[in-house]
Every structure is written in structure tokens, then in C-alpha cells.
PDB file of C-alpha atoms in Angstrom:
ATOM      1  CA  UNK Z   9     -46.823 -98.674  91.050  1.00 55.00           C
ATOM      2  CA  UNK Z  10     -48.373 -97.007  93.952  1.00 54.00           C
ATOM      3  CA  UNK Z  11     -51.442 -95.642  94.875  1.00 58.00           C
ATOM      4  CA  UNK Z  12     -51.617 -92.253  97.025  1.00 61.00           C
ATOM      5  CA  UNK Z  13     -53.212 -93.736  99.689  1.00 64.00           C
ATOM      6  CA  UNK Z  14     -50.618 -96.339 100.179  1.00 59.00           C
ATOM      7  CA  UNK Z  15     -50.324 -96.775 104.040  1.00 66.00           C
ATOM      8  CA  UNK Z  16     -46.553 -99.127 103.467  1.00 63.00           C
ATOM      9  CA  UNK Z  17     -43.761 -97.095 101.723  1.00 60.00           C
ATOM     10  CA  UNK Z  18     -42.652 -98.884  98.825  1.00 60.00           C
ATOM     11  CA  UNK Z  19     -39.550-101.514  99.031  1.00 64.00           C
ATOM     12  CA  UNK Z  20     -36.331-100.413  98.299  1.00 64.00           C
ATOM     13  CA  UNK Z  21     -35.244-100.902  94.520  1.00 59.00           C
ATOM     14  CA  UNK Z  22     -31.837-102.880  93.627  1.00 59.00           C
ATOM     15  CA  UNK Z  23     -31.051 -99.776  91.943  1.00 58.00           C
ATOM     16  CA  UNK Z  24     -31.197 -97.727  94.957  1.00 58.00           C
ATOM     17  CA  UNK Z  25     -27.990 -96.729  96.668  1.00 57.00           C
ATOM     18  CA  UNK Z  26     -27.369 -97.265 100.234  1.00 58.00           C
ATOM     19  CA  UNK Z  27     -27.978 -94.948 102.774  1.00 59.00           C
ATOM     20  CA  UNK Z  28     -24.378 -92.767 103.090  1.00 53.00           C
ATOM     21  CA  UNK Z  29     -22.967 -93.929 100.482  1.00 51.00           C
ATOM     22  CA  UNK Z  30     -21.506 -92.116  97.687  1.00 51.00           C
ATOM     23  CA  UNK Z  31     -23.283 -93.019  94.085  1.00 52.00           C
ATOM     24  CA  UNK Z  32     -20.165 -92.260  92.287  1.00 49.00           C
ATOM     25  CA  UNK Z  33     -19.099 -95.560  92.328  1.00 51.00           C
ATOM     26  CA  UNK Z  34     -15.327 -94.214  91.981  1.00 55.00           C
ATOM     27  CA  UNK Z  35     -13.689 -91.556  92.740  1.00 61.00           C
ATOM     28  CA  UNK Z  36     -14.494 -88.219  91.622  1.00 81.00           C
ATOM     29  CA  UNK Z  37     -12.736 -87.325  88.740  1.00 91.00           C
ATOM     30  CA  UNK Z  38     -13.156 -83.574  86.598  1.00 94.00           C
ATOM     31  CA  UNK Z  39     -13.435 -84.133  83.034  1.00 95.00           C
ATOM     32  CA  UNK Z  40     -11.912 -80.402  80.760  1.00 96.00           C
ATOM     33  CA  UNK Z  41     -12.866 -81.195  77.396  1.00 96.00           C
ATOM     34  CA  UNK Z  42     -12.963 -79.454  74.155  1.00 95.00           C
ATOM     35  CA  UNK Z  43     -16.485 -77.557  74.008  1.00 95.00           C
ATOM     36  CA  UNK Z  44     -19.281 -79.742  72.146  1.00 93.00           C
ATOM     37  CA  UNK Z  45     -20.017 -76.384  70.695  1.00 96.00           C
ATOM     38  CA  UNK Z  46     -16.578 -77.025  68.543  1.00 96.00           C
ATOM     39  CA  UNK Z  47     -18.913 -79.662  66.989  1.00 97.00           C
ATOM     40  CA  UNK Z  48     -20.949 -76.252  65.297  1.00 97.00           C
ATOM     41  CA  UNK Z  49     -17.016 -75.513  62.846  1.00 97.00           C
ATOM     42  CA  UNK Z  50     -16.698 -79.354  62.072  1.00 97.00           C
ATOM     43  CA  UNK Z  51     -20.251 -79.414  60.393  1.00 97.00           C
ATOM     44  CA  UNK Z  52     -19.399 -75.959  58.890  1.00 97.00           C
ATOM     45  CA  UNK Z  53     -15.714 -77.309  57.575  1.00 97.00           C
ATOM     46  CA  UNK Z  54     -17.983 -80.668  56.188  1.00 97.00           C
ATOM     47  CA  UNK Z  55     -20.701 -78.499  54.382  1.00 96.00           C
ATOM     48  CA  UNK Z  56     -17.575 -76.368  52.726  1.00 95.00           C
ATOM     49  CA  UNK Z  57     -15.528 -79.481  51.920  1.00 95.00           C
ATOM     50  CA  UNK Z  58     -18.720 -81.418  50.895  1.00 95.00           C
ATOM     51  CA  UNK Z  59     -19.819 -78.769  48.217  1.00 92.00           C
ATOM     52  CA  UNK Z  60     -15.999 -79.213  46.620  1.00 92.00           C
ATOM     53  CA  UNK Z  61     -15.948 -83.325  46.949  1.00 93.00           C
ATOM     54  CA  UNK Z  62     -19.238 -82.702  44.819  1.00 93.00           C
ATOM     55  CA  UNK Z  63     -18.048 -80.694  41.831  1.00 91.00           C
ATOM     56  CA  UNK Z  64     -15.193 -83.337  41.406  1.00 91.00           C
ATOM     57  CA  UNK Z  65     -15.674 -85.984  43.472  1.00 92.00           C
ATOM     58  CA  UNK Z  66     -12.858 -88.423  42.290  1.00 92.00           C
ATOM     59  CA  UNK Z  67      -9.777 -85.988  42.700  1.00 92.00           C
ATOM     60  CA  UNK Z  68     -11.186 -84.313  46.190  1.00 93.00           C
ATOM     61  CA  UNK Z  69     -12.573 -87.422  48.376  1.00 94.00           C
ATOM     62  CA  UNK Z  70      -9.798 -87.166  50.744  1.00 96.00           C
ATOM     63  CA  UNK Z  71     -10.669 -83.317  51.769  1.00 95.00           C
ATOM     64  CA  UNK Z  72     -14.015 -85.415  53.663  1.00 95.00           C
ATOM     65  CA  UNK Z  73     -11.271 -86.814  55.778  1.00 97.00           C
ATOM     66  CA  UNK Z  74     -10.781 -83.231  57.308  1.00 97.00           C
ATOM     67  CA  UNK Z  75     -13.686 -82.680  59.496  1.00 97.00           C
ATOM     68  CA  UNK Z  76     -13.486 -86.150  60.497  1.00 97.00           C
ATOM     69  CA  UNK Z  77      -9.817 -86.022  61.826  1.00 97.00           C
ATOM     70  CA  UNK Z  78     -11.241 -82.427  63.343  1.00 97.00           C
ATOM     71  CA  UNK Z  79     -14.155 -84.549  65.120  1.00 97.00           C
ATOM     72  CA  UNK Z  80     -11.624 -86.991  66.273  1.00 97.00           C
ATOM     73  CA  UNK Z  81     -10.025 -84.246  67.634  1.00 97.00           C
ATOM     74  CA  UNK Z  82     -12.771 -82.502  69.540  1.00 97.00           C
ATOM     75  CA  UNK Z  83     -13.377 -86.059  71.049  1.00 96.00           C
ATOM     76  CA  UNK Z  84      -9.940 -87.149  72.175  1.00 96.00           C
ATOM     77  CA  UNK Z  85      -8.388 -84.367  73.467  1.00 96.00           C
ATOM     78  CA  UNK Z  86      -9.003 -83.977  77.399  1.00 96.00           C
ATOM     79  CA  UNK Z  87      -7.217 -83.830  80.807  1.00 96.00           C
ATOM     80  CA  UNK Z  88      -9.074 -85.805  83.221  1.00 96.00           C
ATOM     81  CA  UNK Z  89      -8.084 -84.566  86.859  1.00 96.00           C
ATOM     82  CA  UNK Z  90      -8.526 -87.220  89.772  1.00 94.00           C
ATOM     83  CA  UNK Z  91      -7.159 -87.891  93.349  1.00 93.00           C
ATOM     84  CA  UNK Z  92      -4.311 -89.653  91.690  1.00 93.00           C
ATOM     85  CA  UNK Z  93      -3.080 -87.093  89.457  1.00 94.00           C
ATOM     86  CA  UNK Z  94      -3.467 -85.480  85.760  1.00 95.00           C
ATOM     87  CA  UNK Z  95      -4.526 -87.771  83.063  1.00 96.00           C
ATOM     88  CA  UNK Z  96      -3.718 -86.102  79.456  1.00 96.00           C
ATOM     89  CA  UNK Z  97      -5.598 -87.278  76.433  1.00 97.00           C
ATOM     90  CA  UNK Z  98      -4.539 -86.420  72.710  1.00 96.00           C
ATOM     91  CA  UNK Z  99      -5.294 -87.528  69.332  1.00 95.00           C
ATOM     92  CA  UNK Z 100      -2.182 -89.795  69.131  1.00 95.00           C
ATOM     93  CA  UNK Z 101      -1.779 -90.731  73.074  1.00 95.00           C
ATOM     94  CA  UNK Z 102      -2.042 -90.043  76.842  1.00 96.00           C
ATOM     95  CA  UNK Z 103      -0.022 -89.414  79.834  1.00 95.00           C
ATOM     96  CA  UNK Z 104      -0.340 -89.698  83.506  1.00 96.00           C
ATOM     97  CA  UNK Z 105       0.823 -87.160  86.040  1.00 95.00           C
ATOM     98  CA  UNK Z 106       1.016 -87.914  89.316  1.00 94.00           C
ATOM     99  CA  UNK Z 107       0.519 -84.866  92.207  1.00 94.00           C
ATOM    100  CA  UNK Z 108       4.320 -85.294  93.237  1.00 94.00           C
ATOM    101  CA  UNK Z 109       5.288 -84.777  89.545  1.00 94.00           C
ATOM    102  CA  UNK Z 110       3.970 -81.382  89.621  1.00 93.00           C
ATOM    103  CA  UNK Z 111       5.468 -78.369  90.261  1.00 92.00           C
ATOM    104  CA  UNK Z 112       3.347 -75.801  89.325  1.00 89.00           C
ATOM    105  CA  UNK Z 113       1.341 -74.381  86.627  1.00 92.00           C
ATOM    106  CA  UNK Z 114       1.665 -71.561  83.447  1.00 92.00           C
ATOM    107  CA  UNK Z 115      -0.521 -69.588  81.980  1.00 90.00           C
ATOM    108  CA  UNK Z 116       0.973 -68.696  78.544  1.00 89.00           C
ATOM    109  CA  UNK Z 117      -0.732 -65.822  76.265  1.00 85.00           C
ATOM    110  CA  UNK Z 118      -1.772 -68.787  73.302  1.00 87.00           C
ATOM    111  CA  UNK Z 119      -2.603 -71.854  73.872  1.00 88.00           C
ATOM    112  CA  UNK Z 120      -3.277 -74.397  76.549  1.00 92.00           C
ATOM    113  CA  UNK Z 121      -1.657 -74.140  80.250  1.00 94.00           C
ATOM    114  CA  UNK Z 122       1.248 -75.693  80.535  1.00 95.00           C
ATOM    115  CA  UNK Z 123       2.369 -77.999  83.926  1.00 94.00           C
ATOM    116  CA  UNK Z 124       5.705 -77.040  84.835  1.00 93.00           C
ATOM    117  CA  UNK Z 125       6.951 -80.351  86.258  1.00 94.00           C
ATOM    118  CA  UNK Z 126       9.505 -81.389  89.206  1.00 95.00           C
ATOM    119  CA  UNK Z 127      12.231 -82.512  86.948  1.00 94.00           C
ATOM    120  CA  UNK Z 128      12.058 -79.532  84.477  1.00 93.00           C
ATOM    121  CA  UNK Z 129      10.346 -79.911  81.881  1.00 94.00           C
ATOM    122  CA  UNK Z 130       6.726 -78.656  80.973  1.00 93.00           C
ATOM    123  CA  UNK Z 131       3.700 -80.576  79.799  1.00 94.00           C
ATOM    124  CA  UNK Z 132       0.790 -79.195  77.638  1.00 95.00           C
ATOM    125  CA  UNK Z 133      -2.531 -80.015  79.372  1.00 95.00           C
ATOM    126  CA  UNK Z 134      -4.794 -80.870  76.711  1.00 96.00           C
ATOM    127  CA  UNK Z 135      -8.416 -78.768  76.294  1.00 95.00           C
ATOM    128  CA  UNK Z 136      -6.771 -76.561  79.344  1.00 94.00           C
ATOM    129  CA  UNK Z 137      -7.100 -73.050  78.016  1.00 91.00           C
ATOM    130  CA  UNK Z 138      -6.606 -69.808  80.132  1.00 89.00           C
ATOM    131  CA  UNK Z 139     -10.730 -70.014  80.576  1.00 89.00           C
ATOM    132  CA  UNK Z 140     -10.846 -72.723  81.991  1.00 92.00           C
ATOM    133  CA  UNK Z 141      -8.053 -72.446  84.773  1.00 91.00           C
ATOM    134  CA  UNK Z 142     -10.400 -71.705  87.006  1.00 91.00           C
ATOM    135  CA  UNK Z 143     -12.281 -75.236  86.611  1.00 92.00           C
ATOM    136  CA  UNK Z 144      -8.591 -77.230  86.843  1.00 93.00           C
ATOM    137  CA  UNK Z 145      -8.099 -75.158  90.355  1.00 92.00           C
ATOM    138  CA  UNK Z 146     -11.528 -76.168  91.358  1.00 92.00           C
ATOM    139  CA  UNK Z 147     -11.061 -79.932  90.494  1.00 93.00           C
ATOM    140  CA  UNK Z 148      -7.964 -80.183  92.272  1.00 92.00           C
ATOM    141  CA  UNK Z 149      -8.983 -79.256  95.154  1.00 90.00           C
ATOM    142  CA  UNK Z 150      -6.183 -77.360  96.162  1.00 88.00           C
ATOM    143  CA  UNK Z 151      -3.220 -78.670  94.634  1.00 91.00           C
ATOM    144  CA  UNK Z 152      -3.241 -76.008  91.785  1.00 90.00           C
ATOM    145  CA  UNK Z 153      -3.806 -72.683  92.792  1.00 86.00           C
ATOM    146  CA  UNK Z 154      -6.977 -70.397  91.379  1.00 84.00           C
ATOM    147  CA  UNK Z 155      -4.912 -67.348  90.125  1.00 82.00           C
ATOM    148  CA  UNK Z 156      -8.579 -65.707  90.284  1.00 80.00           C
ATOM    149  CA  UNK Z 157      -9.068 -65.781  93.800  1.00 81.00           C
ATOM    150  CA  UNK Z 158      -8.812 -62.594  96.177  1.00 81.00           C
ATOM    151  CA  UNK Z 159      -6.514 -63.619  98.681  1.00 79.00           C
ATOM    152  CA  UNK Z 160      -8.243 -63.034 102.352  1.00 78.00           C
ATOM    153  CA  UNK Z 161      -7.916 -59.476 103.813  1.00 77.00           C
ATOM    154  CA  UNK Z 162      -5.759 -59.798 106.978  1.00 70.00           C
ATOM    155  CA  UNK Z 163      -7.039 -58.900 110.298  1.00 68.00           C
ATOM    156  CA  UNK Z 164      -6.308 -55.984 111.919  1.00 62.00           C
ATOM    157  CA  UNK Z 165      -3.879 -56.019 114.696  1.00 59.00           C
ATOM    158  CA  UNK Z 166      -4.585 -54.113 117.994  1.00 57.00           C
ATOM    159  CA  UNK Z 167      -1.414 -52.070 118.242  1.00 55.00           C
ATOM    160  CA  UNK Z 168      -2.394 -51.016 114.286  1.00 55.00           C
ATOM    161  CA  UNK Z 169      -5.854 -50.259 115.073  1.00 54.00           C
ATOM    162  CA  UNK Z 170      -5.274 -47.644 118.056  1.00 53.00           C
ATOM    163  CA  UNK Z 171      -2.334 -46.124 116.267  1.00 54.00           C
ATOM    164  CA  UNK Z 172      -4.807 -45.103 113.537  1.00 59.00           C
ATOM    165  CA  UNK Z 173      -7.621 -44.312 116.279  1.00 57.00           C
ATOM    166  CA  UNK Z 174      -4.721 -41.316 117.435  1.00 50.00           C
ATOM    167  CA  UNK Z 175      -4.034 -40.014 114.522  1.00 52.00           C
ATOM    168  CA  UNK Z 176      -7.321 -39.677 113.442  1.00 55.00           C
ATOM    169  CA  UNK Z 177      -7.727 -37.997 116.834  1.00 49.00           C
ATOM    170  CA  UNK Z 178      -4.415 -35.902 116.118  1.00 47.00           C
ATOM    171  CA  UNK Z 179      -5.619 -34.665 113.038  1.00 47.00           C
ATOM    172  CA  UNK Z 180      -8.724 -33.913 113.953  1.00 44.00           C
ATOM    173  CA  UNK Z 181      -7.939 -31.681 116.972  1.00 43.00           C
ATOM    174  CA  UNK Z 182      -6.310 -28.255 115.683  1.00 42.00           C
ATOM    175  CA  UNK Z 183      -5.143 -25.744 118.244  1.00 43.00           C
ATOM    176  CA  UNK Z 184      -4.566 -22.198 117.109  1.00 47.00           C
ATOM    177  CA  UNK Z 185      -1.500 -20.712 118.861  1.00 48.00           C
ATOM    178  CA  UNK Z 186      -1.223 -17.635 117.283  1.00 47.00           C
ATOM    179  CA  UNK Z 187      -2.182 -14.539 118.772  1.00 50.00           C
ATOM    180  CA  UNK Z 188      -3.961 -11.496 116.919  1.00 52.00           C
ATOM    181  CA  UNK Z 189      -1.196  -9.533 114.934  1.00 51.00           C
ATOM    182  CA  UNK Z 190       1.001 -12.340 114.055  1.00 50.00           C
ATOM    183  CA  UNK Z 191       1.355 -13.713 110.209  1.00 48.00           C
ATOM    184  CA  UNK Z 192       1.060 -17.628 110.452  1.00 48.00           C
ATOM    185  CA  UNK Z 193       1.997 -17.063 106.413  1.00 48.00           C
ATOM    186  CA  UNK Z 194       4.678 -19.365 105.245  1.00 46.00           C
ATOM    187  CA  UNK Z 195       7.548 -17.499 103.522  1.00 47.00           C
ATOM    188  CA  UNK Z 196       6.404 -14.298 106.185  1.00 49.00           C
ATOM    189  CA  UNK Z 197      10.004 -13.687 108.001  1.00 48.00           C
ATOM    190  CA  UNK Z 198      10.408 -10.471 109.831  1.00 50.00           C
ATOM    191  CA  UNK Z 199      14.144  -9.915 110.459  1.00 52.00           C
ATOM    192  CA  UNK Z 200      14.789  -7.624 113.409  1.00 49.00           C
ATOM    193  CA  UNK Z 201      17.714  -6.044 113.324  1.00 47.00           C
TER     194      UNK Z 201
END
């Protein structure tokens, strides 16, 4: 402990990190998970299924193995997305994608975004869902495309910008050739014969 008037800064701790380093240890990997707030349904689903194990408990014990195969679920399912690729997590197994697997991505109407890959084939990403496309494009850093983003406006060339600068001028000038007595009427012919 220190007191305030300490003339010597303190000595540096074993837990703190070097100067320009990066505390992450590894590297930098995005985590798109299943919403904790999912957890809110499984204890919902448990008080429902609990209040039916209770009126007969030796013919419904096996509906309390619902919310916990739900909570499994909620836990397992994930796509982890790193500098070496896509890491998909489901209840039953995972699957690594590397960058040069990838050919793009699609956004279907249900479900979770599907990777279309290189040799044809698509792959559900796991806990992907059409809101959260934007935080895949973000952790990829540029590999995946944000369908969100408003593509730059282009400059405007000089030969564009001084045609427009005439024909504002153009339409802004009006000269009035006509001379009193004429009709400058459409559909006003006079036919001399």
C-alpha cells in the first residue's frame, strides 16, 4: 500500500504487462454465442416441466432432462472467429474453417447464415443469425463483407463537374426571341396560303 505523499512510484507488479505489449496473451479471437438471455426460456421450460414431474413424479422424470439438454444447448453452440479461420461449435461437435475454405457468405430468411464454401457445399455457422452479421463482418476484419455498410460515394470527376456547372448555367439563362404579335403557343400553326 501507498501513501499519497509517496515521493518513489511503486514497483512494478508480476502481474503487470510489459510496456507495448498486447495483454491478450493470444490472438484475438470474436466469440458469437447464443444470448445468456436464452437462459430466461430454459428456467421458464424447468418451472413448466417441474410443476408436471411433481404431480407424477415417477412416470414424468425424464421431461427434467429438457431444459437441461436446452442449457447444454445455449452453452455449446458458438462460432469462434480468429486469424486462422471459423471455428463452429454444436451440441454434438465442431469444425474448423480455414479463410481459403471460404467462399462467401448467405443470409437465408430462417435460421443461421450459412458459409458458402470453395468446394460447394454450405456450412451452418452456429449462433450466426441475420442480427448478428454485422458482428461476424466486424470480427473478420475484412474477409466477410458487412452487407450493412454504405459503400463510399465516389468523387466527382472534373469533366462531370463543369458539364453540370453549364447546364445549370443553360437552364438558367432564358432568352425571349419572340417579338410582340407572335403566338409562342404550341399547337398555334398559321398556314399561309
Amino acid at each position: 500500500m501507498s501513501s499519497p505523499h509517496q515521493s518513489v512510484p511503486p514497483a512494478k507488479s508480476s502481474h503487470t504487462a510489459p510496456e507495448g505489449s498486447d495483454t491478450g496473451g493470444g490472438s484475438a479471437a470474436t466469440v458469437i454465442r447464443i444470448p445468456r438471455l436464452a437462459f430466461l426460456g430454459v428456467f421458464i421450460l424447468f418451472m413448466c416441466v417441474f410443476f408436471m414431474f411433481v404431480g407424477w413424479p415417477i412416470g414424468l422424470w425424464w421431461l427434467l432432462l429438457i431444459p437441461v439438454a436446452v442449457s447444454v444447448w445455449v452453452l455449446r453452440t458458438q462460432t469462434t472467429v480468429s486469424e486462422n479461420g471459423l471455428d463452429l461449435r454444436t451440441v454434438f461437435g465442431s469444425r474448423h474453417l480455414d479463410w481459403s475454405q471460404l467462399k462467401g457468405v448467405r443470409i437465408p430468411k430462417r435460421g443461421y447464415v450459412r458459409a458458402d464454401l470453395v468446394d460447394g457445399t454450405e456450412m451452418k455457422l452456429p449462433a450466426v443469425s441475420y442480427d448478428r452479421v454485422r458482428d461476424l463482418a466486424l470480427a473478420s476484419q475484412g474477409r466477410i463483407p458487412d452487407p450493412y455498410a454504405v459503400p463510399p460515394a465516389a468523387p466527382k470527376s472534373d469533366d462531370a463537374g463543369v458539364a453540370e456547372e453549364v447546364a445549370e448555367a443553360d437552364s438558367s439563362v432564358t432568352t425571349d426571341d419572340t417579338k410582340p404579335g407572335d403566338s409562342n403557343v404550341e399547337g398555334d400553326t398559321h398556314d399561309s396560303k
